Structure formats: structure tokens, C-alpha cells
Amino acid sequence: MKKTTVDLGARSYEILIGENIIDETASYISPLLNRPRTVIITDENVAKHQLLRLEEKLNKNNIQFETIVLPAGEATKSMEMFNSLLDQLLSMRLERSDTIIALGGGVIGDLVGFVASVYLRGIDFIQIPTTLLAQVDSSVGGKTGINSKYGKNLIGAFHQPKLVLIDVTTLETLEKRHIIAGYAEVVKYGLINDADFFNWLKENGEALISGPTYKCRALRTKAILKSCEAKAAVVAEDEKEAGSRALLNLGHTFGHALEAENGYNDNLYHGEAVAMGMIMAFDLSEKMGLCEKEECDQIRLHFDTIGAQKASAFNFDVDKLLHHMKGDKKMSDGKLTFVIARGIGKSFLSKDVDMEDVKAVLKSALKG
Ligand code: GLY
């Protein structure tokens, strides 16, 4: 079992990573429970593969639980579902000293975290992320929320979990496309400030995604630990994104625009859009004379090698993408903040980006 800590003083918590760690949930959560009463919230897909094993172990260890199973998919991250969950928890008479367990991917983690942040003015919750994207990004750092008709994650709160339990074996029931999408967020940590990690991923990325089980598990554990350590360090320094945490948005300004234009459907997963967005962010950096074309090509080649989707496969309109970018929640004083780079592992924030350069980068990426 590997372990790292998100250091936030009295609100610090551990991230535990291992094979079949879900089966040990009872022993890890017991010391954190004010009383042994929990509610597990999950979705239909995750319930099929992971719920029974969790319930069995809680039962065996006399931890009381009720279970709520929600529909799978991004549409679940809605105000309607948020209201309905709060009603269900109130009707169960869940008390403030009880604990919620979020078992699932980013949709479940974000929604359940947000519910936990407001239920009785805040209740403890535990993250058991089951997708690579949730394991390396969304379950760590306390960003919770739901979508609005005006955009993704526009309504939410910072609410840190009490524990993050990452079981690498849960990834084995996911489609390869989901793994590739989550892997983009792993690559992100290398591109932000760890060129050695990016080099390691170039060596090991393909095997990590689809190698034999024994190899996958070890490589995934290492990559998840590295990612969580990187994220924990950023969150400890800037929990509420007053500054450096925004570096974690590398590729997201472009990526969110692609997702919005696509209509948030399953033709383009969030991680896939982030991969495309990171390539664009480096192309933009090159256009601005900040980094070498050779480095942009390395990133492009790596995503090609692992079989990631390309932006050119979509028939997007550049002006519409620019329009979406201007509605980004990261806009401040009427200016967009971009994460750009002086090279791999040398990313920084800039408000000083010429939208004509952004337009040119989008045009060329969409042409392929
Ligand atoms: N996913 C970016 C962050 O947690 O700040």
C-alpha cells in the first residue's frame, strides 16, 4: 500500500493507494467515523462491479450503511439530482456525525462532495474513486460541484474529504478509452513541472494503459502515487486556487471549449479534451516563442502513440470555440488566464495571450 498526505493543518487527510484496498475499507475508515453509520452513494455502472465487495466488508465489520445508486453519466451532476439526494439523506435522518462514502468516478465524487458540503451545513465524506481520472485528479483537493445550463462545475464548494482510498484494481473493469482519458491528467503533472515524470510516461505509458495485469497494476500504482503527490503539494500550497493551483488547469481552457462545443456528450470525454487542450497550450507557447516545436511534437507523438483522439477528428468551428472560451469561469477582469510553458515541465500562468494566436492554434489543430 502506498500513501501520501494532503497537508491542510487540522483538515489534512491521507490518500491510500493499493491493490484491492476497497476490501480493507472498514479498517481504514473506522478510526475516522464519529459513529459507525454511513451512506454509500454510487452509480449503476460502479455498483455492478464494486458495490457488493464494499458492502460485504462494511457488514462484516459492523459498520452500518445504506446505499443510494444513481444513474451513470454527466447528466447526474445536476441541480435536480443534488436536491433529490439532499431529500433522500434528510428522509434517512442522516446525522451530522455520520459519514458519506462517494464510490465512483468524477461525477459521483463531485456531486457527493457538494452534497456533503451543504448537508446539515457540512458532513464528513470519504472518496473511493474508481476511474483513473478521479483517482489522479478529481477525488483529491476538495473541489466539488455540479453543472449548470451555463457550463460545467459552475456551482460548487471546496469541501475536503476525510480520506481518499484508491484501489487500482477498479480500473480493470473500465474501457480502454476511459483509461486513456484519465491518463491525460497523469501526463498533465509531467507537463506542468516534472519533465522526468513525462519521460517516464513516454517509456511506460503504453504498458500502463494496456499491458498485462501484473505490469499494469505496478505502473498504474506508481503513476497514481506520483500524480497524487503532485496534486497534494499544489493543494496544500493553494487550496482555494488563489494562484498556483490554476496550473492544474493546463489544457483546460482549450479543453472546456471543446467539451462545450461538443455538447458534453460521450463522443468526447473530459480527459480526451484535456489531452487535445494540452497539445494546443504547448502549440500556443511555441507560437509565442516560448518553447521549441520539438517539445510540442514530443507531446503530440506521445498522445498519438497511446491512441488518444485528435481534435481534427471533430468538425468544430473556431469562432464558436473562441466564444466558449470567453465564457470560461477562469475569466477575470475580462481576461482569460492561460497555462502556457517555456518547455516540458516549465508551465506558468499568463493573462498576456493574444487571442489571434489562440485562433491560429485552434485553426491548425482542427485541420490536423
Ligand atoms: N482539477 C483541477 C483542480 O483540482 O484544481
CSV table of C-alpha atoms and ligand atoms in Angstrom, one decimal:
chain,number,residue,atom,x,y,z
A,1,MET,CA,0.0,0.0,0.0
A,2,LYS,CA,1.3,3.5,-0.9
A,3,LYS,CA,0.4,6.6,0.9
A,4,THR,CA,0.6,10.4,0.6
A,5,THR,CA,-1.0,13.2,2.6
A,6,VAL,CA,-2.8,16.4,1.7
A,7,ASP,CA,-1.4,18.7,4.3
A,8,LEU,CA,-4.0,21.2,5.3
A,9,GLY,CA,-3.5,21.5,9.0
A,10,ALA,CA,-6.5,20.2,11.0
A,11,ARG,CA,-8.2,19.3,7.8
A,12,SER,CA,-5.3,17.1,6.5
A,13,TYR,CA,-6.1,13.7,5.1
A,14,GLU,CA,-4.4,10.7,3.6
A,15,ILE,CA,-4.6,9.2,0.2
A,16,LEU,CA,-4.1,5.4,0.3
A,17,ILE,CA,-3.3,3.6,-2.9
A,18,GLY,CA,-3.2,-0.2,-3.4
A,19,GLU,CA,-4.5,-3.3,-5.0
A,20,ASN,CA,-7.9,-4.5,-3.6
A,21,ILE,CA,-7.8,-1.8,-1.0
A,22,ILE,CA,-11.6,-1.5,-1.2
A,23,ASP,CA,-11.7,-4.8,0.7
A,24,GLU,CA,-9.9,-3.1,3.5
A,25,THR,CA,-12.2,0.0,3.6
A,26,ALA,CA,-13.6,-0.9,7.0
A,27,SER,CA,-10.3,-0.9,8.8
A,28,TYR,CA,-9.2,2.4,7.1
A,29,ILE,CA,-12.4,4.3,7.7
A,30,SER,CA,-13.2,3.0,11.2
A,31,PRO,CA,-10.9,5.4,13.1
A,32,LEU,CA,-12.4,8.3,11.2
A,33,LEU,CA,-16.1,7.6,11.9
A,34,ASN,CA,-17.7,9.5,14.7
A,35,ARG,CA,-20.2,6.7,14.8
A,36,PRO,CA,-20.4,3.6,12.6
A,37,ARG,CA,-23.2,4.9,10.3
A,38,THR,CA,-22.6,5.6,6.7
A,39,VAL,CA,-24.4,6.2,3.4
A,40,ILE,CA,-22.7,4.9,0.2
A,41,ILE,CA,-23.6,6.8,-2.9
A,42,THR,CA,-22.6,5.3,-6.2
A,43,ASP,CA,-23.8,4.9,-9.8
A,44,GLU,CA,-25.3,2.0,-11.7
A,45,ASN,CA,-22.1,1.0,-13.5
A,46,VAL,CA,-19.8,1.1,-10.5
A,47,ALA,CA,-22.5,-0.6,-8.4
A,48,LYS,CA,-22.3,-3.6,-10.8
A,49,HIS,CA,-18.6,-4.1,-10.2
A,50,GLN,CA,-17.6,-2.7,-6.8
A,51,LEU,CA,-20.6,-2.2,-4.5
A,52,LEU,CA,-21.0,-5.7,-3.2
A,53,ARG,CA,-17.4,-6.1,-2.2
A,54,LEU,CA,-17.6,-2.8,-0.2
A,55,GLU,CA,-21.0,-3.6,1.4
A,56,GLU,CA,-19.8,-7.1,2.4
A,57,LYS,CA,-16.8,-5.8,4.2
A,58,LEU,CA,-18.7,-3.0,6.0
A,59,ASN,CA,-21.3,-5.5,7.1
A,60,LYS,CA,-18.6,-7.9,8.5
A,61,ASN,CA,-17.1,-5.0,10.5
A,62,ASN,CA,-20.4,-3.8,11.9
A,63,ILE,CA,-20.4,-0.5,10.1
A,64,GLN,CA,-24.0,0.4,9.3
A,65,PHE,CA,-24.7,1.6,5.8
A,66,GLU,CA,-27.5,2.5,3.4
A,67,THR,CA,-26.9,2.7,-0.3
A,68,ILE,CA,-28.1,5.1,-3.0
A,69,VAL,CA,-27.4,4.1,-6.6
A,70,LEU,CA,-27.7,7.0,-9.2
A,71,PRO,CA,-27.8,6.8,-13.0
A,72,ALA,CA,-24.4,6.9,-14.5
A,73,GLY,CA,-23.2,9.8,-16.7
A,74,GLU,CA,-22.6,13.5,-16.6
A,75,ALA,CA,-26.3,14.4,-16.5
A,76,THR,CA,-26.3,13.1,-12.9
A,77,LYS,CA,-24.2,16.2,-11.9
A,78,SER,CA,-27.3,18.4,-11.9
A,79,MET,CA,-29.3,20.6,-9.5
A,80,GLU,CA,-32.2,18.2,-9.7
A,81,MET,CA,-30.1,15.3,-8.6
A,82,PHE,CA,-28.4,17.4,-5.9
A,83,ASN,CA,-31.9,18.3,-4.5
A,84,SER,CA,-33.1,14.8,-4.7
A,85,LEU,CA,-30.0,13.5,-2.9
A,86,LEU,CA,-30.4,16.0,-0.1
A,87,ASP,CA,-34.1,15.0,0.3
A,88,GLN,CA,-33.1,11.3,0.5
A,89,LEU,CA,-30.5,11.9,3.1
A,90,LEU,CA,-32.9,14.0,5.2
A,91,SER,CA,-35.5,11.3,4.9
A,92,MET,CA,-33.0,8.8,6.1
A,93,ARG,CA,-32.3,11.1,9.1
A,94,LEU,CA,-28.6,11.0,8.4
A,95,GLU,CA,-27.0,12.9,11.3
A,96,ARG,CA,-24.1,15.4,11.3
A,97,SER,CA,-21.8,12.9,12.9
A,98,ASP,CA,-22.5,10.3,10.2
A,99,THR,CA,-20.3,9.9,7.1
A,100,ILE,CA,-21.0,9.7,3.4
A,101,ILE,CA,-18.9,7.4,1.1
A,102,ALA,CA,-18.6,8.5,-2.6
A,103,LEU,CA,-17.9,5.4,-4.6
A,104,GLY,CA,-17.4,6.2,-8.3
A,105,GLY,CA,-15.8,8.4,-10.9
A,106,GLY,CA,-15.6,12.2,-11.1
A,107,VAL,CA,-19.4,12.7,-11.5
A,108,ILE,CA,-20.1,10.8,-8.2
A,109,GLY,CA,-17.2,12.4,-6.3
A,110,ASP,CA,-18.1,15.9,-7.4
A,111,LEU,CA,-21.8,15.6,-6.7
A,112,VAL,CA,-21.5,13.7,-3.4
A,113,GLY,CA,-18.8,16.1,-2.2
A,114,PHE,CA,-21.0,19.0,-2.9
A,115,VAL,CA,-24.0,17.4,-1.1
A,116,ALA,CA,-21.7,16.6,1.8
A,117,SER,CA,-20.5,20.3,1.9
A,118,VAL,CA,-24.1,21.6,2.5
A,119,TYR,CA,-25.9,18.7,4.2
A,120,LEU,CA,-26.6,20.0,7.8
A,121,ARG,CA,-24.0,22.7,7.0
A,122,GLY,CA,-21.4,20.1,6.2
A,123,ILE,CA,-20.8,16.4,6.9
A,124,ASP,CA,-17.8,14.2,6.6
A,125,PHE,CA,-17.2,12.3,3.4
A,126,ILE,CA,-14.8,9.7,2.1
A,127,GLN,CA,-13.7,9.4,-1.6
A,128,ILE,CA,-13.3,5.9,-3.1
A,129,PRO,CA,-12.6,6.9,-6.8
A,130,THR,CA,-13.0,4.2,-9.3
A,131,THR,CA,-11.8,5.8,-12.6
A,132,LEU,CA,-8.3,6.9,-13.4
A,133,LEU,CA,-9.4,10.5,-13.9
A,134,ALA,CA,-11.0,10.6,-10.4
A,135,GLN,CA,-8.0,8.7,-8.8
A,136,VAL,CA,-5.4,11.2,-10.1
A,137,ASP,CA,-7.4,14.4,-10.1
A,138,SER,CA,-11.0,15.0,-9.1
A,139,SER,CA,-11.1,13.0,-5.8
A,140,VAL,CA,-8.1,14.9,-4.4
A,141,GLY,CA,-8.2,18.6,-3.4
A,142,GLY,CA,-11.8,19.2,-2.3
A,143,LYS,CA,-13.3,20.7,-5.5
A,144,THR,CA,-16.9,19.6,-5.5
A,145,GLY,CA,-19.8,20.8,-7.6
A,146,ILE,CA,-22.5,20.3,-10.3
A,147,ASN,CA,-23.1,21.6,-13.8
A,148,SER,CA,-25.5,24.4,-14.8
A,149,LYS,CA,-27.0,25.2,-18.2
A,150,TYR,CA,-24.4,27.9,-18.3
A,151,GLY,CA,-21.5,25.4,-18.1
A,152,LYS,CA,-19.7,22.7,-16.2
A,153,ASN,CA,-18.8,22.9,-12.5
A,154,LEU,CA,-20.2,26.4,-12.2
A,155,ILE,CA,-22.0,25.7,-8.9
A,156,GLY,CA,-20.0,24.1,-6.1
A,157,ALA,CA,-17.9,24.4,-3.0
A,158,PHE,CA,-14.4,23.5,-1.6
A,159,HIS,CA,-15.0,20.6,0.8
A,160,GLN,CA,-12.1,18.3,1.6
A,161,PRO,CA,-12.8,14.6,2.1
A,162,LYS,CA,-11.6,12.8,5.3
A,163,LEU,CA,-9.8,10.1,3.3
A,164,VAL,CA,-9.2,9.1,-0.3
A,165,LEU,CA,-9.0,5.3,-0.9
A,166,ILE,CA,-7.6,4.4,-4.3
A,167,ASP,CA,-8.0,0.8,-5.4
A,168,VAL,CA,-6.1,0.2,-8.7
A,169,THR,CA,-8.0,-2.9,-9.5
A,170,THR,CA,-11.2,-0.9,-10.1
A,171,LEU,CA,-9.6,0.3,-13.3
A,172,GLU,CA,-9.7,-3.2,-14.7
A,173,THR,CA,-13.4,-3.0,-15.5
A,174,LEU,CA,-13.0,0.2,-17.4
A,175,GLU,CA,-12.9,0.6,-21.2
A,176,LYS,CA,-9.5,1.5,-22.6
A,177,ARG,CA,-10.9,4.8,-23.8
A,178,HIS,CA,-11.7,5.8,-20.2
A,179,ILE,CA,-8.2,4.8,-19.1
A,180,ILE,CA,-6.7,6.9,-21.9
A,181,ALA,CA,-8.9,9.9,-20.9
A,182,GLY,CA,-7.7,9.6,-17.3
A,183,TYR,CA,-4.2,9.2,-18.4
A,184,ALA,CA,-4.2,12.7,-19.9
A,185,GLU,CA,-4.5,14.1,-16.4
A,186,VAL,CA,-1.4,12.0,-15.4
A,187,VAL,CA,0.6,13.4,-18.3
A,188,LYS,CA,-0.5,16.8,-17.1
A,189,TYR,CA,1.6,16.6,-14.0
A,190,GLY,CA,4.7,15.9,-16.0
A,191,LEU,CA,4.0,18.7,-18.4
A,192,ILE,CA,3.3,21.2,-15.6
A,193,ASN,CA,6.6,20.8,-13.6
A,194,ASP,CA,8.1,17.4,-13.8
A,195,ALA,CA,9.9,16.6,-17.1
A,196,ASP,CA,11.4,13.4,-15.6
A,197,PHE,CA,7.9,12.1,-15.0
A,198,PHE,CA,6.9,12.9,-18.5
A,199,ASN,CA,10.0,11.0,-19.8
A,200,TRP,CA,9.0,8.0,-17.5
A,201,LEU,CA,5.5,8.2,-19.0
A,202,LYS,CA,6.9,8.1,-22.5
A,203,GLU,CA,8.7,4.9,-21.6
A,204,ASN,CA,5.8,3.3,-19.7
A,205,GLY,CA,2.6,4.9,-20.8
A,206,GLU,CA,1.6,2.3,-23.3
A,207,ALA,CA,2.1,-0.6,-20.9
A,208,LEU,CA,0.4,1.3,-18.1
A,209,ILE,CA,-2.7,1.7,-20.3
A,210,SER,CA,-2.9,-1.8,-21.8
A,211,GLY,CA,-0.1,-4.0,-20.7
A,212,PRO,CA,-0.6,-7.3,-18.9
A,213,THR,CA,-2.4,-7.1,-15.5
A,214,TYR,CA,0.7,-7.7,-13.3
A,215,LYS,CA,2.6,-4.9,-15.1
A,216,CYS,CA,-0.4,-2.5,-15.4
A,217,ARG,CA,-1.0,-2.6,-11.7
A,218,ALA,CA,2.5,-1.7,-10.7
A,219,LEU,CA,2.8,1.0,-13.3
A,220,ARG,CA,-0.6,2.4,-12.5
A,221,THR,CA,0.1,2.5,-8.8
A,222,LYS,CA,3.4,4.4,-9.4
A,223,ALA,CA,1.7,6.9,-11.8
A,224,ILE,CA,-1.2,7.4,-9.5
A,225,LEU,CA,1.0,8.0,-6.5
A,226,LYS,CA,3.2,10.4,-8.4
A,227,SER,CA,0.1,12.3,-9.6
A,228,CYS,CA,-1.5,12.4,-6.1
A,229,GLU,CA,1.8,13.6,-4.6
A,230,ALA,CA,2.0,16.4,-7.2
A,231,LYS,CA,-1.7,17.4,-6.7
A,232,ALA,CA,-1.4,17.2,-2.9
A,233,ALA,CA,1.6,19.6,-2.9
A,234,VAL,CA,-0.3,22.1,-5.1
A,235,VAL,CA,-3.5,21.9,-3.0
A,236,ALA,CA,-1.5,22.3,0.3
A,237,GLU,CA,0.0,25.5,-1.1
A,238,ASP,CA,-3.1,27.0,-2.6
A,239,GLU,CA,-6.3,25.2,-1.6
A,240,LYS,CA,-8.8,27.7,-3.0
A,241,GLU,CA,-7.0,28.5,-6.2
A,242,ALA,CA,-5.8,32.0,-5.4
A,243,GLY,CA,-2.7,31.4,-7.6
A,244,SER,CA,-0.6,28.3,-8.3
A,245,ARG,CA,-3.4,25.8,-8.2
A,246,ALA,CA,-4.5,27.2,-11.5
A,247,LEU,CA,-1.5,25.5,-13.1
A,248,LEU,CA,-3.6,22.3,-12.8
A,249,ASN,CA,-5.8,23.8,-15.4
A,250,LEU,CA,-3.2,23.2,-18.1
A,251,GLY,CA,-5.1,22.4,-21.3
A,252,HIS,CA,-8.4,23.1,-19.7
A,253,THR,CA,-9.2,26.5,-21.2
A,254,PHE,CA,-9.0,24.9,-24.7
A,255,GLY,CA,-10.4,21.6,-23.4
A,256,HIS,CA,-13.5,23.1,-21.8
A,257,ALA,CA,-14.3,25.0,-25.0
A,258,LEU,CA,-14.0,21.7,-27.0
A,259,GLU,CA,-16.3,20.0,-24.5
A,260,ALA,CA,-18.8,22.8,-24.5
A,261,GLU,CA,-18.9,22.9,-28.3
A,262,ASN,CA,-19.4,19.1,-28.4
A,263,GLY,CA,-22.4,19.4,-26.0
A,264,TYR,CA,-20.8,17.4,-23.1
A,265,ASN,CA,-21.7,14.1,-24.7
A,266,ASP,CA,-19.7,10.8,-24.7
A,267,ASN,CA,-18.1,11.5,-28.1
A,268,LEU,CA,-15.5,13.5,-26.2
A,269,TYR,CA,-14.6,12.7,-22.6
A,270,HIS,CA,-13.2,15.4,-20.4
A,271,GLY,CA,-9.7,13.8,-20.3
A,272,GLU,CA,-9.7,13.5,-24.1
A,273,ALA,CA,-10.5,17.2,-24.4
A,274,VAL,CA,-7.7,18.0,-21.8
A,275,ALA,CA,-5.2,16.0,-23.9
A,276,MET,CA,-6.1,18.0,-27.0
A,277,GLY,CA,-6.1,21.2,-24.9
A,278,MET,CA,-2.6,20.5,-23.6
A,279,ILE,CA,-1.2,20.0,-27.1
A,280,MET,CA,-2.9,23.3,-28.0
A,281,ALA,CA,-1.4,25.0,-25.0
A,282,PHE,CA,2.1,23.9,-26.0
A,283,ASP,CA,1.5,24.9,-29.6
A,284,LEU,CA,0.4,28.3,-28.3
A,285,SER,CA,3.6,28.5,-26.2
A,286,GLU,CA,5.6,27.7,-29.3
A,287,LYS,CA,3.7,30.3,-31.4
A,288,MET,CA,4.6,32.9,-28.6
A,289,GLY,CA,8.2,32.0,-29.0
A,290,LEU,CA,8.4,30.4,-25.5
A,291,CYS,CA,9.1,26.8,-26.3
A,292,GLU,CA,10.6,24.6,-29.0
A,293,LYS,CA,8.5,22.9,-31.7
A,294,GLU,CA,10.3,19.7,-30.9
A,295,GLU,CA,8.8,19.6,-27.4
A,296,CYS,CA,5.3,20.2,-28.9
A,297,ASP,CA,6.0,17.3,-31.2
A,298,GLN,CA,7.0,15.0,-28.4
A,299,ILE,CA,3.7,15.6,-26.6
A,300,ARG,CA,1.7,15.2,-29.8
A,301,LEU,CA,3.6,11.9,-30.6
A,302,HIS,CA,3.0,10.6,-27.1
A,303,PHE,CA,-0.7,11.1,-27.3
A,304,ASP,CA,-0.7,9.5,-30.8
A,305,THR,CA,1.2,6.5,-29.5
A,306,ILE,CA,-1.3,5.8,-26.8
A,307,GLY,CA,-4.2,6.1,-29.2
A,308,ALA,CA,-5.8,9.3,-27.9
A,309,GLN,CA,-8.4,11.0,-30.1
A,310,LYS,CA,-7.3,14.0,-32.1
A,311,ALA,CA,-9.1,17.4,-32.3
A,312,SER,CA,-9.0,17.2,-36.1
A,313,ALA,CA,-11.4,14.3,-35.9
A,314,PHE,CA,-14.1,16.8,-34.8
A,315,ASN,CA,-15.7,19.3,-37.1
A,316,PHE,CA,-15.5,22.2,-34.7
A,317,ASP,CA,-15.9,25.8,-35.6
A,318,VAL,CA,-13.0,28.1,-34.4
A,319,ASP,CA,-15.2,31.1,-33.7
A,320,LYS,CA,-17.6,29.1,-31.6
A,321,LEU,CA,-14.7,27.6,-29.6
A,322,LEU,CA,-13.4,31.2,-29.0
A,323,HIS,CA,-16.9,32.2,-27.9
A,324,HIS,CA,-17.0,29.3,-25.3
A,325,MET,CA,-13.5,30.3,-24.1
A,326,LYS,CA,-14.7,33.7,-23.2
A,327,GLY,CA,-17.4,32.2,-21.0
A,328,ASP,CA,-14.9,30.2,-19.0
A,329,LYS,CA,-15.2,30.6,-15.3
A,330,LYS,CA,-11.4,31.3,-15.1
A,331,MET,CA,-12.1,34.7,-16.8
A,332,SER,CA,-11.1,37.6,-14.5
A,333,ASP,CA,-11.2,41.4,-15.3
A,334,GLY,CA,-12.4,40.4,-18.7
A,335,LYS,CA,-9.2,38.5,-19.4
A,336,LEU,CA,-8.6,34.8,-19.8
A,337,THR,CA,-5.8,33.1,-17.9
A,338,PHE,CA,-3.9,30.5,-19.9
A,339,VAL,CA,-1.4,28.0,-18.7
A,340,ILE,CA,1.5,28.1,-21.1
A,341,ALA,CA,5.0,26.8,-21.0
A,342,ARG,CA,8.7,27.6,-21.5
A,343,GLY,CA,9.1,23.8,-22.2
A,344,ILE,CA,8.0,20.5,-20.8
A,345,GLY,CA,7.8,20.8,-17.1
A,346,LYS,CA,8.0,24.6,-17.2
A,347,SER,CA,4.4,25.7,-17.2
A,348,PHE,CA,3.3,29.1,-15.9
A,349,LEU,CA,0.1,31.3,-15.8
A,350,SER,CA,-0.3,34.1,-18.2
A,351,LYS,CA,-3.0,36.7,-18.9
A,352,ASP,CA,-0.9,38.1,-21.7
A,353,VAL,CA,-2.0,36.0,-24.6
A,354,ASP,CA,-3.0,37.4,-27.9
A,355,MET,CA,-6.4,35.9,-28.9
A,356,GLU,CA,-5.2,36.0,-32.6
A,357,ASP,CA,-2.5,33.4,-31.6
A,358,VAL,CA,-5.1,31.3,-29.9
A,359,LYS,CA,-7.3,31.5,-33.0
A,360,ALA,CA,-4.3,30.4,-35.2
A,361,VAL,CA,-3.5,27.5,-32.9
A,362,LEU,CA,-7.1,26.3,-32.9
A,363,LYS,CA,-7.3,26.6,-36.7
A,364,SER,CA,-4.2,24.5,-37.3
A,365,ALA,CA,-5.2,21.9,-34.6
A,366,LEU,CA,-8.6,21.4,-36.2
A,367,LYS,CA,-7.1,21.0,-39.6
A,368,GLY,CA,-4.7,18.3,-38.3
B,1,GLY,N1,-8.8,19.7,-11.4
B,1,GLY,C1,-8.1,20.8,-11.0
B,1,GLY,C2,-8.1,21.1,-9.6
B,1,GLY,O1,-8.5,20.3,-8.8
B,1,GLY,O2,-7.7,22.2,-9.2
